[in-house]
Short mmCIF file of C-alpha atoms and ligand atoms in Angstrom, two decimals:
data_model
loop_
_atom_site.label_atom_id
_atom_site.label_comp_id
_atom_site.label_asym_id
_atom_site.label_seq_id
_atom_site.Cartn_x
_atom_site.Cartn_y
_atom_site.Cartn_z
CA UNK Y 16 0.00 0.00 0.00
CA UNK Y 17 1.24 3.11 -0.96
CA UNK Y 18 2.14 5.52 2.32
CA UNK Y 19 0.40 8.96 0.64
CA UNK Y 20 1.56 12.15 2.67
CA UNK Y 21 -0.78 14.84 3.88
CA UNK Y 22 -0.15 18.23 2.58
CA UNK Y 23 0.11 21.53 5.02
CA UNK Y 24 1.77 19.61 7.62
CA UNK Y 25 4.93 21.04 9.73
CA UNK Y 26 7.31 19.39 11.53
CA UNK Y 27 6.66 17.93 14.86
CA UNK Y 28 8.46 20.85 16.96
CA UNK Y 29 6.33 23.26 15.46
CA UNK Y 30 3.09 21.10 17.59
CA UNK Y 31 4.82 20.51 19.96
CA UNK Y 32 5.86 23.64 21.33
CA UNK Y 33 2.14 25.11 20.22
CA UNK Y 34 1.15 22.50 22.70
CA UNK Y 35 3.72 23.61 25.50
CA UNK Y 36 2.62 27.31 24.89
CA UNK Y 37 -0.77 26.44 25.14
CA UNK Y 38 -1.73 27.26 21.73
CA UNK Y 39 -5.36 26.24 20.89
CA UNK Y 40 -5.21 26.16 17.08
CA UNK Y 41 -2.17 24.21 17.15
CA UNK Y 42 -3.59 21.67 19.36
CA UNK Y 43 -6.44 21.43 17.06
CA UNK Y 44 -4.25 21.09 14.80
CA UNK Y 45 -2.10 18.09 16.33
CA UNK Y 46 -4.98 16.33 16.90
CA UNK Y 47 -6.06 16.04 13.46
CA UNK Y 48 -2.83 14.33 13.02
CA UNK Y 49 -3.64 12.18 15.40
CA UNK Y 50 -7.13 11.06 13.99
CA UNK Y 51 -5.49 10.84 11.10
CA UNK Y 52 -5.28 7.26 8.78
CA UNK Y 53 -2.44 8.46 7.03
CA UNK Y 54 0.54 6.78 7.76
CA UNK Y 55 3.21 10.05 7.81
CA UNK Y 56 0.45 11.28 10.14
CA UNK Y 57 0.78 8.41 12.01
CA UNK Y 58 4.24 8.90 12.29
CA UNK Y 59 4.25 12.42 13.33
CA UNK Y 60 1.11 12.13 15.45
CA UNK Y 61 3.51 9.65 18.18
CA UNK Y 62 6.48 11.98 17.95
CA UNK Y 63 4.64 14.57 19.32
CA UNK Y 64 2.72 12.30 22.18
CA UNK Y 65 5.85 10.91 22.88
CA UNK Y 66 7.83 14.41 23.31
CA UNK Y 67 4.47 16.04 25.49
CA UNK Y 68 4.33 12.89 27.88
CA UNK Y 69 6.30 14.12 30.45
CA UNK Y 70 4.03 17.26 30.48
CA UNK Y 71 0.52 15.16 31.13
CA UNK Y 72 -1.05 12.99 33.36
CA UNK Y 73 -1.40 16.77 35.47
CA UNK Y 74 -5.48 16.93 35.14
CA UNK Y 75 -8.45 14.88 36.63
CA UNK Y 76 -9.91 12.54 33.90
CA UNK Y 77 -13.87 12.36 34.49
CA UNK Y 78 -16.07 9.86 32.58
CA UNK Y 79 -19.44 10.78 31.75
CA UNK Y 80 -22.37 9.20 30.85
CA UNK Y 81 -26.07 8.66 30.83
CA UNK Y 82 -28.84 7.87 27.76
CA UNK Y 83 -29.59 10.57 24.81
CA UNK Y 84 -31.67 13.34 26.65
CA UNK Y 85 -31.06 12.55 30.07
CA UNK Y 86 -29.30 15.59 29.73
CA UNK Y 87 -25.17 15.14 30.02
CA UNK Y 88 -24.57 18.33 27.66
CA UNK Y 89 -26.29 20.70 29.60
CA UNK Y 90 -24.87 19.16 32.54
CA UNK Y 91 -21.24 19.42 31.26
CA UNK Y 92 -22.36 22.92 30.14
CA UNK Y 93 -23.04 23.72 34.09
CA UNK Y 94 -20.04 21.72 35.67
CA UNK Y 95 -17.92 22.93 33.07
CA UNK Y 96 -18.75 26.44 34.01
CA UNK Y 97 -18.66 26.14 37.54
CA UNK Y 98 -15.20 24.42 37.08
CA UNK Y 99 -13.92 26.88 35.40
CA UNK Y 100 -15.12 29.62 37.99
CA UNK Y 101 -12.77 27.89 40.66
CA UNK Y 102 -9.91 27.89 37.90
CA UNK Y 103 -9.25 25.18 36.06
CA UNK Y 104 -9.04 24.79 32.67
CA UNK Y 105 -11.77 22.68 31.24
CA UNK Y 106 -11.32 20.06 27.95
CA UNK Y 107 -14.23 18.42 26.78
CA UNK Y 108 -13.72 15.23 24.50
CA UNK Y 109 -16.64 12.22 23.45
CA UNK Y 110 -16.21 9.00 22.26
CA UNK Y 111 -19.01 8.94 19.98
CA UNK Y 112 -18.50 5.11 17.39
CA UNK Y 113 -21.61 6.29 15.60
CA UNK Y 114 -20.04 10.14 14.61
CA UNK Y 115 -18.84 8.33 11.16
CA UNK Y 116 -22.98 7.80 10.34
CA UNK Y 117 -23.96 10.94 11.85
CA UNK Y 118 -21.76 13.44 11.28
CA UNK Y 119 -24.66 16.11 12.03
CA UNK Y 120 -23.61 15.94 15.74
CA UNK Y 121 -20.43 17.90 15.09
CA UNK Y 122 -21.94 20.75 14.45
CA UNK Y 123 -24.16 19.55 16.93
CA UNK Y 124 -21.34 19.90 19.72
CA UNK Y 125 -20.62 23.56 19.27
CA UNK Y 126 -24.47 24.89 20.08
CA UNK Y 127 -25.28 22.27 22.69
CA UNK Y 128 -22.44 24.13 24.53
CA UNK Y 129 -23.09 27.91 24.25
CA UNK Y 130 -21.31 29.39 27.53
CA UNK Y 131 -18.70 26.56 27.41
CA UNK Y 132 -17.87 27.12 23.47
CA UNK Y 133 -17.32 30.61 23.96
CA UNK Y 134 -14.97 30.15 26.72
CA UNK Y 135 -11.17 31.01 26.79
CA UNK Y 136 -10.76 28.35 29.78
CA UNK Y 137 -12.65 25.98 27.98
CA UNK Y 138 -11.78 23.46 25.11
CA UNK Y 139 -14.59 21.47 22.71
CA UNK Y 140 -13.16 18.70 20.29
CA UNK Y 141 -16.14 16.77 18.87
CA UNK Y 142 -15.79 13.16 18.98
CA UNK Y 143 -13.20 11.63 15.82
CA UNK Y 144 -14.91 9.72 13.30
CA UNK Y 145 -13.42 5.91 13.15
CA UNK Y 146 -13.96 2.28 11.77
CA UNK Y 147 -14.08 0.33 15.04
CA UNK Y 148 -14.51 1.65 18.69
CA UNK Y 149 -10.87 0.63 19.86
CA UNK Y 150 -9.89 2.72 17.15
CA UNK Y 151 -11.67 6.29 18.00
CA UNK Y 152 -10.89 5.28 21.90
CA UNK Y 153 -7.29 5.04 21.07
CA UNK Y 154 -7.61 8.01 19.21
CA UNK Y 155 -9.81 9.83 22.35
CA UNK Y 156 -7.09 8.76 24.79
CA UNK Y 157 -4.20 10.35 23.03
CA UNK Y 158 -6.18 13.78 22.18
CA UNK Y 159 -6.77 13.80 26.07
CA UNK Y 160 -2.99 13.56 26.53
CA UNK Y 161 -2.26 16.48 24.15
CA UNK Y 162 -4.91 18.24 25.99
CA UNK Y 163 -3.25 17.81 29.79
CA UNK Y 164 -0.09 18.89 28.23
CA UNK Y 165 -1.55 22.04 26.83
CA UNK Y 166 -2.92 23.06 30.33
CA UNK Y 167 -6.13 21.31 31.10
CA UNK Y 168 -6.46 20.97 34.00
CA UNK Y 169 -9.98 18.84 33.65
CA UNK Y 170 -10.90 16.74 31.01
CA UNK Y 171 -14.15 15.78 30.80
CA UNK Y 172 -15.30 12.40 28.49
CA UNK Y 173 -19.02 11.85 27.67
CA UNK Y 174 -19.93 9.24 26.02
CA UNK Y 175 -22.85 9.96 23.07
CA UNK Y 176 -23.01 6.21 21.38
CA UNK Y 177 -24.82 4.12 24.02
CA UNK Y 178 -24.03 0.65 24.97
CA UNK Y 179 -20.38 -0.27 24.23
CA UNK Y 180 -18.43 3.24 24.84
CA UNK Y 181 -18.74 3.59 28.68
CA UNK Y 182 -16.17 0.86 29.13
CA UNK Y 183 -14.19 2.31 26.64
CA UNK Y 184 -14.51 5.50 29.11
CA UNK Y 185 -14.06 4.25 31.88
CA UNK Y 186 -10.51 2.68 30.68
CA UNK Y 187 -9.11 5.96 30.67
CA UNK Y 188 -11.08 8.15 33.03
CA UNK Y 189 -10.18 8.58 36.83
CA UNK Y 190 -13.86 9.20 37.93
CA UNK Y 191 -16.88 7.53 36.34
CA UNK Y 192 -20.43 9.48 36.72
CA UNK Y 193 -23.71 8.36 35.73
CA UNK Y 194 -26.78 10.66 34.97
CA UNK Y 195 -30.26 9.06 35.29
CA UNK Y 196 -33.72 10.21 35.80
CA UNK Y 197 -36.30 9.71 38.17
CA UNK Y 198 -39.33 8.25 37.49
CA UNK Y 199 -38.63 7.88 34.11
CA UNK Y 200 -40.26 4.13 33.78
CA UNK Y 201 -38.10 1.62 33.47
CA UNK Y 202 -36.16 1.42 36.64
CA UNK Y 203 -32.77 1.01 35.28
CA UNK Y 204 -33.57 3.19 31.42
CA UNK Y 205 -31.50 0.97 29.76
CA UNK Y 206 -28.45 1.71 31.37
CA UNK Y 207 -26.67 -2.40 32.40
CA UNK Y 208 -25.70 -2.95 35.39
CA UNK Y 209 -22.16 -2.98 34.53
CA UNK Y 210 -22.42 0.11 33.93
CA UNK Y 211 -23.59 0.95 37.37
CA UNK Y 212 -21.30 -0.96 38.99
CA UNK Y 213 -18.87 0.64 37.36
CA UNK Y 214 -19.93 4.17 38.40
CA UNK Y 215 -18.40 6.65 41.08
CA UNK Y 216 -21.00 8.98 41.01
CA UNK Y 217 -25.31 8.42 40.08
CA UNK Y 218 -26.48 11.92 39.66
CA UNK Y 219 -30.24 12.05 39.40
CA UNK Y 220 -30.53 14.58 36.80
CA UNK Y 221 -33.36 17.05 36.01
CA UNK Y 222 -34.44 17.34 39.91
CA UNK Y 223 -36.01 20.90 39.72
CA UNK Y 224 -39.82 21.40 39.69
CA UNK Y 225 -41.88 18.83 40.17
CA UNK Y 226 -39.82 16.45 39.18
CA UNK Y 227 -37.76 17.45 42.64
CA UNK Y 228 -39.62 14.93 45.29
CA UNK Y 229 -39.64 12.05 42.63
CA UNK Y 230 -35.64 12.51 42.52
CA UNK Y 231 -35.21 12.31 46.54
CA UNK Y 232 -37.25 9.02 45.88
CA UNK Y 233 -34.99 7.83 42.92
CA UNK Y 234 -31.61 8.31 45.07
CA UNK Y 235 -32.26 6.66 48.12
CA UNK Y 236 -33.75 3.57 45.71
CA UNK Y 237 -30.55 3.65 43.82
CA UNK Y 238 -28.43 4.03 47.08
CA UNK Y 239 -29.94 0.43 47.72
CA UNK Y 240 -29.09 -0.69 44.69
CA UNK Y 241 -25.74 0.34 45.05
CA UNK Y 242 -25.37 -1.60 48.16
CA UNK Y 243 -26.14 -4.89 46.52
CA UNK Y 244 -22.69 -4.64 44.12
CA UNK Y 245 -19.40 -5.76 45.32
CA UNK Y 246 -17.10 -3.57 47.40
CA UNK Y 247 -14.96 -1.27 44.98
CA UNK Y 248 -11.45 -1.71 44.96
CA UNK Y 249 -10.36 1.46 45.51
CA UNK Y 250 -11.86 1.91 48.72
CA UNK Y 251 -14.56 4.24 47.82
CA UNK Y 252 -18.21 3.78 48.07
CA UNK Y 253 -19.90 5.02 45.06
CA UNK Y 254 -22.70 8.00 46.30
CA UNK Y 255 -26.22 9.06 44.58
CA UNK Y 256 -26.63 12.75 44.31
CA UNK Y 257 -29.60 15.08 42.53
CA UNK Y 258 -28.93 17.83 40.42
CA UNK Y 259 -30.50 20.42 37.85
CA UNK Y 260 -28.29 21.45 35.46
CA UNK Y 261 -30.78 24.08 34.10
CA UNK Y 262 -31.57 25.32 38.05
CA UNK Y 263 -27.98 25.22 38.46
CA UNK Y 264 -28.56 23.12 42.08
CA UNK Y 265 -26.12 20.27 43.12
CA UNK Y 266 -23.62 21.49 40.77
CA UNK Y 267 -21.30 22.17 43.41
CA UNK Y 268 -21.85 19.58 45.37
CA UNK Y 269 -21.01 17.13 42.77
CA UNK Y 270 -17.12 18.59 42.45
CA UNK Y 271 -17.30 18.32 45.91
CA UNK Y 272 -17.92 14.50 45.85
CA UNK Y 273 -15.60 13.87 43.10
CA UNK Y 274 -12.96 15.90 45.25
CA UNK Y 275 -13.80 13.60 48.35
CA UNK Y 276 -12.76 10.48 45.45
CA UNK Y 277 -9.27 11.83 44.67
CA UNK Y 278 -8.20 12.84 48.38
CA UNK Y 279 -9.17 9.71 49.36
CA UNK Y 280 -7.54 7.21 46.83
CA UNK Y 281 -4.30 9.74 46.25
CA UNK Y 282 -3.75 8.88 49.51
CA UNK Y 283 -4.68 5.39 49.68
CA UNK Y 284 -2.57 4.64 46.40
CA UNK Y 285 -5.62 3.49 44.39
CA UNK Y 286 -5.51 6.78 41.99
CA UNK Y 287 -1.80 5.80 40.90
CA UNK Y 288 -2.77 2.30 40.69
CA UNK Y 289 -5.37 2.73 38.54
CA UNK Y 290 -3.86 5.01 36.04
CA UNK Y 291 -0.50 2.54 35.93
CA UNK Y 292 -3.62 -0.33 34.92
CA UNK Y 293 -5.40 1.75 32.48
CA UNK Y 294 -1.64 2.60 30.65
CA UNK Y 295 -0.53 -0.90 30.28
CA UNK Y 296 -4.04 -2.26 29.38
CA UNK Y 297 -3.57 0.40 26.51
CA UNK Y 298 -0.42 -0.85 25.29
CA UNK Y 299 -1.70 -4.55 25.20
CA UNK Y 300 -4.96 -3.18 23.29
CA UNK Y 301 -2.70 -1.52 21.10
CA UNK Y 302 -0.41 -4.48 20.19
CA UNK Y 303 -3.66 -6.62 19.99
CA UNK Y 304 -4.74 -4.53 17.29
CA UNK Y 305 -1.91 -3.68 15.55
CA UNK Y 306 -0.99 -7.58 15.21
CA UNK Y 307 -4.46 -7.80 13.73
CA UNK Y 308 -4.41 -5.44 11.30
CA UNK Y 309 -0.65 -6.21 10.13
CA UNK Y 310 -2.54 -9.89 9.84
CA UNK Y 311 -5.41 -8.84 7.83
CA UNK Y 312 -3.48 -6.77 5.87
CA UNK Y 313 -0.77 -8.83 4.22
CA UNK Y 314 -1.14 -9.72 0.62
CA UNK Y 315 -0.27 -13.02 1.10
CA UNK Y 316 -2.85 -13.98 4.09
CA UNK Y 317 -5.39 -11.67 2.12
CA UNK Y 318 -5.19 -14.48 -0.99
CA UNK Y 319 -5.20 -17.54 1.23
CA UNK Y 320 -8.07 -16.99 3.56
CA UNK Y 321 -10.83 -17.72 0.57
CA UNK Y 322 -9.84 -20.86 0.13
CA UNK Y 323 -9.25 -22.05 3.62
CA UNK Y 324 -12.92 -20.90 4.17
CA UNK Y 325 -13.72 -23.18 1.64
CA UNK Y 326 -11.55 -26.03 3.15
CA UNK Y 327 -13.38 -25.38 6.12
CA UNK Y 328 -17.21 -25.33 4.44
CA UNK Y 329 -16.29 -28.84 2.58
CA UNK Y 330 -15.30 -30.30 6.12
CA UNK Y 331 -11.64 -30.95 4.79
CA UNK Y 332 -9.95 -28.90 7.55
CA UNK Y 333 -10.55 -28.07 10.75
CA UNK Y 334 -11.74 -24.38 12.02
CA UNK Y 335 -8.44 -24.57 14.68
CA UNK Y 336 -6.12 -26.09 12.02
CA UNK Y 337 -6.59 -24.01 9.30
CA UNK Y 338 -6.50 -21.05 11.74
CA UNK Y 339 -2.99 -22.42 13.07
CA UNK Y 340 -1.56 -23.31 9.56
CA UNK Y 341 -2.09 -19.89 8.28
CA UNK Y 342 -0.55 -18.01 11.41
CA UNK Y 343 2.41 -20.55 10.34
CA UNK Y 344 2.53 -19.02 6.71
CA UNK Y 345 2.14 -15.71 8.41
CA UNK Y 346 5.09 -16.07 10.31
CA UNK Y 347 7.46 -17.59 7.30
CA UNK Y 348 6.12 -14.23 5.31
CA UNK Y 349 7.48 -12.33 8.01
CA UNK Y 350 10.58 -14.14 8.36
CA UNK Y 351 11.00 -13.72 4.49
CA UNK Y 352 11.16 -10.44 5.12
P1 GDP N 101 -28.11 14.74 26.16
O1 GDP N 101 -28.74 14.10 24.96
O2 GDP N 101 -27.91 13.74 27.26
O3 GDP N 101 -26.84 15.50 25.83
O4 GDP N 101 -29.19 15.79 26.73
P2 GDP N 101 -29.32 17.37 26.54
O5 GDP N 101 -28.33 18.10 27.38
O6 GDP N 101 -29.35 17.69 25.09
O7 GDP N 101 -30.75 17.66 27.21
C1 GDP N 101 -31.93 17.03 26.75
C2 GDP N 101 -33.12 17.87 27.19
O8 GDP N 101 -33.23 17.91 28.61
C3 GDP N 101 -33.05 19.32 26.74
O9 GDP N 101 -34.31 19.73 26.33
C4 GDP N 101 -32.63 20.07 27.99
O10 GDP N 101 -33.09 21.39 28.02
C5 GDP N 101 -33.28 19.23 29.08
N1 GDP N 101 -32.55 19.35 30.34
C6 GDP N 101 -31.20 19.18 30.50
N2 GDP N 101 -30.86 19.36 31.79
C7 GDP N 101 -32.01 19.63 32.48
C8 GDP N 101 -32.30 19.89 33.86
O11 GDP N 101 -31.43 19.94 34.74
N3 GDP N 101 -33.62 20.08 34.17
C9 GDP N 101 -34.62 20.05 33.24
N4 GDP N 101 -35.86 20.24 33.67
N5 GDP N 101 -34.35 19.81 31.95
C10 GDP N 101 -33.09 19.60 31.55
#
C-alpha cells in the first residue's frame, strides 16, 4: 500500500511547542494528526505524544455518561462552568462510534455548549470519526494527553453512542459518573448494570420542579441498589446525588464529591494504581490490534483466507487447524522479510 503524505503539515516541533505554549489552534491542529489514517500522520502524530508525555497525566480525567436526553450536555455545560469559575481549565472530549454515520452531531457539539464554546478556559473537540470503537478510543485517549499537556487541568469524556463506549470510558477516566432520571419508567432506562457498577458517582438529573420529590425518591432507591454490588477496589463507596443542570442546584456539590474520590484514593494509592492499569491495558490493546491489522493486511494472508474458508465449508480442515496453519505461513512471510 502506498504511504500517501498529507499536505500543510509542519514538523513535529512546530506542535509541539504550540502544545507547550498552550496554543489552541495548534492543538487542534495536532490532533487532526492524530485522527489521522495516514501513515506520515501516524508517524508524526507519536512523535509529538511521545515528546508532550512528560508534560501530562497533570489533570483529573472524568467519565461521563447517561442515555440521549437525560441531559449530560447541559450538565457538562453547568459543571464545566462552575469548574472553570474555581480555575481550572476545562477540555471536553466524546467518544461517539456512531459520529462516522452521523456526522450532524459535530456541528451539533458547538451549540449544545453555548457558555462553554465561547470560553477562553474551555476546550470542545467533537468526537473523531473511526472504523471500530478501539480505534476512536485510542484516538480519544491520546487527544486527552495532548490536551493535559496544553494546560487542562480537567478533562471531561461523555460518552454519546450508548451501549459499548462507557467501558471504553471508563478505561481511561479517573472518575466515572452516571446521569439518570427519576421516574422515568423503566427502573434502570437501559443503562446495564455494569455500567452501574462501574460508576463513582449516580447523579439524578433534572431534579427541579416537580420532578424534585420524585428525585429524593430515585436516590435513596438507587443508594440500595448500590449496596447490593461488590465492594470497589479502591476503597470508595460510590454516592447518589440530585442535580438540575438548568436550576444550576447540586452542581457544586457534585465537584465536591468527586474531590472527596481523589483525596481519598491519592492517599490510599488506588488513583496511581489505577492510572498505571489503564496505561498498560492500553499498550496490550494496542499491540492486539496492531498484530491484527498487520494480519489482515498482508497480501499473502489476504489471498489464502478464501480458500481455507472453503476447506473449512467442505469439512476438509478443521476451524483450529486451518487457523494455526495460516498463522504458520504468516510467520514464514514475516521471516521472508
Ligand atoms: P443529552 O442528549 O444527554 O446530551 O441531553 P441534553 O443536554 O441535550 O438535554 C436534553 C433535554 O433535557 C433538553 O431539552 C434540555 O433542556 C433538558 N434538560 C437538560 N438538563 C435539564 C435539567 O437539569 N432540568 C430540566 N428540567 N431539563 C433539563
Amino acid at each position: 500500500m502506498k504511504a500517501f503524505k498529507a499536505k500543510n503539515r509542519h514538523d513535529a516541533s512546530y506542535y509541539i511547542d504550540g502544545i507547550l505554549n498552550q496554543d489552541r489552534v495548534k492543538l487542534s491542529q495536532a490532533i487532526t494528526i492524530t485522527e489521522s489514517h495516514l501513515e506520515s500522520d501516524k508517524q508524526l502524530a507519536s512523535q509529538i505524544l511521545q515528546h508532550v508525555l512528560p508534560h501530562t497525566g497533570n489533570s483529573l480525567r472524568i467519565g461521563i455518561t447517561g442515555v440521549p436526553g437525560v441531559g449530560k450536555s447541559t450538565f457538562i455545560e453547568a459543571f464545566g462552568m462552575h469548574l472553570i469559575s474555581l480555575g481550572f481549565k476545562v477540555a471536553i472530549l466524546s467518544i461517539d462510534p456512531s459520529s462516522q454515520r452521523s456526522k450532524g452531531s459535530i456541528l451539533g457539539d458547538k451549540t449544545r455548549m453555548e457558555e462553554l464554546s465561547h470560553s477562553n478556559h474551555a476546550y470542545i473537540r467533537p468526537s473523531a470519526s473511526g472504523d471500530t470503537l478501539g480505534g476512536v478510543a485510542n484516538t480519544t485517549a491520546e487527544s486527552m494527553l495532548l490536551c493535559e499537556a496544553a494546560g487542562y487541568t480537567i478533562i471531561l469524556i461523555e460518552t454519546v453512542g450508548v451501549g459499548q463506549s462507557e467501558t471504553a470510558v471508563h478505561s481511561m477516566t479517573d472518575f466515572f459518573l452516571l446521569l439518570m432520571l427519576a421516574g422515568a419508567g423503566d427502573e434502570l432506562q437501559g443503562i446495564k448494570k455494569g455500567i452501574m457498577e462501574m460508576a463513582d458517582l449516580i447523579v439524578i438529573h433534572k431534579a427541579d420542579g416537580d420532578n424534585i420529590n420524585h428525585s429524593k425518591a430515585a436516590k435513596s432507591k438507587y443508594e440500595n441498589a448500590l449496596h447490593l454490588f461488590a465492594s470497589n477496589e479502591s476503597g470508595w463507596s460510590p454516592k447518589v446525588t440530585t442535580a438540575s443542570s438548568t436550576q444550576n442546584t447540586g452542581i457544586d456539590t457534585i465537584w465536591e464529591i468527586i474531590q472527596n474520590y481523589q483525596t481519598l484514593t491519592v492517599a490510599n494509592g488506588y488513583f496511581q494504581k489505577h492510572r498505571n492499569h489503564q496505561k498498560i491495558d492500553w499498550m496490550y490493546r494496542t499491540i492486539e490490534n496492531e498484530l491484527k491489522r498487520l494480519f489482515y493486511n498482508n497480501s499473502a494472508i489476504k489471498a489464502r483466507l478464501p480458500l481455507l474458508e472453503e476447506q473449512i465449508i467442505a469439512s476438509e480442515l478443521s476451524p483450529v487447524k486451518a487457523a494455526l496453519n495460516i498463522i504458520g505461513e504468516y510467520n514464514k512471510t514475516k521471516k521472508n522479510v
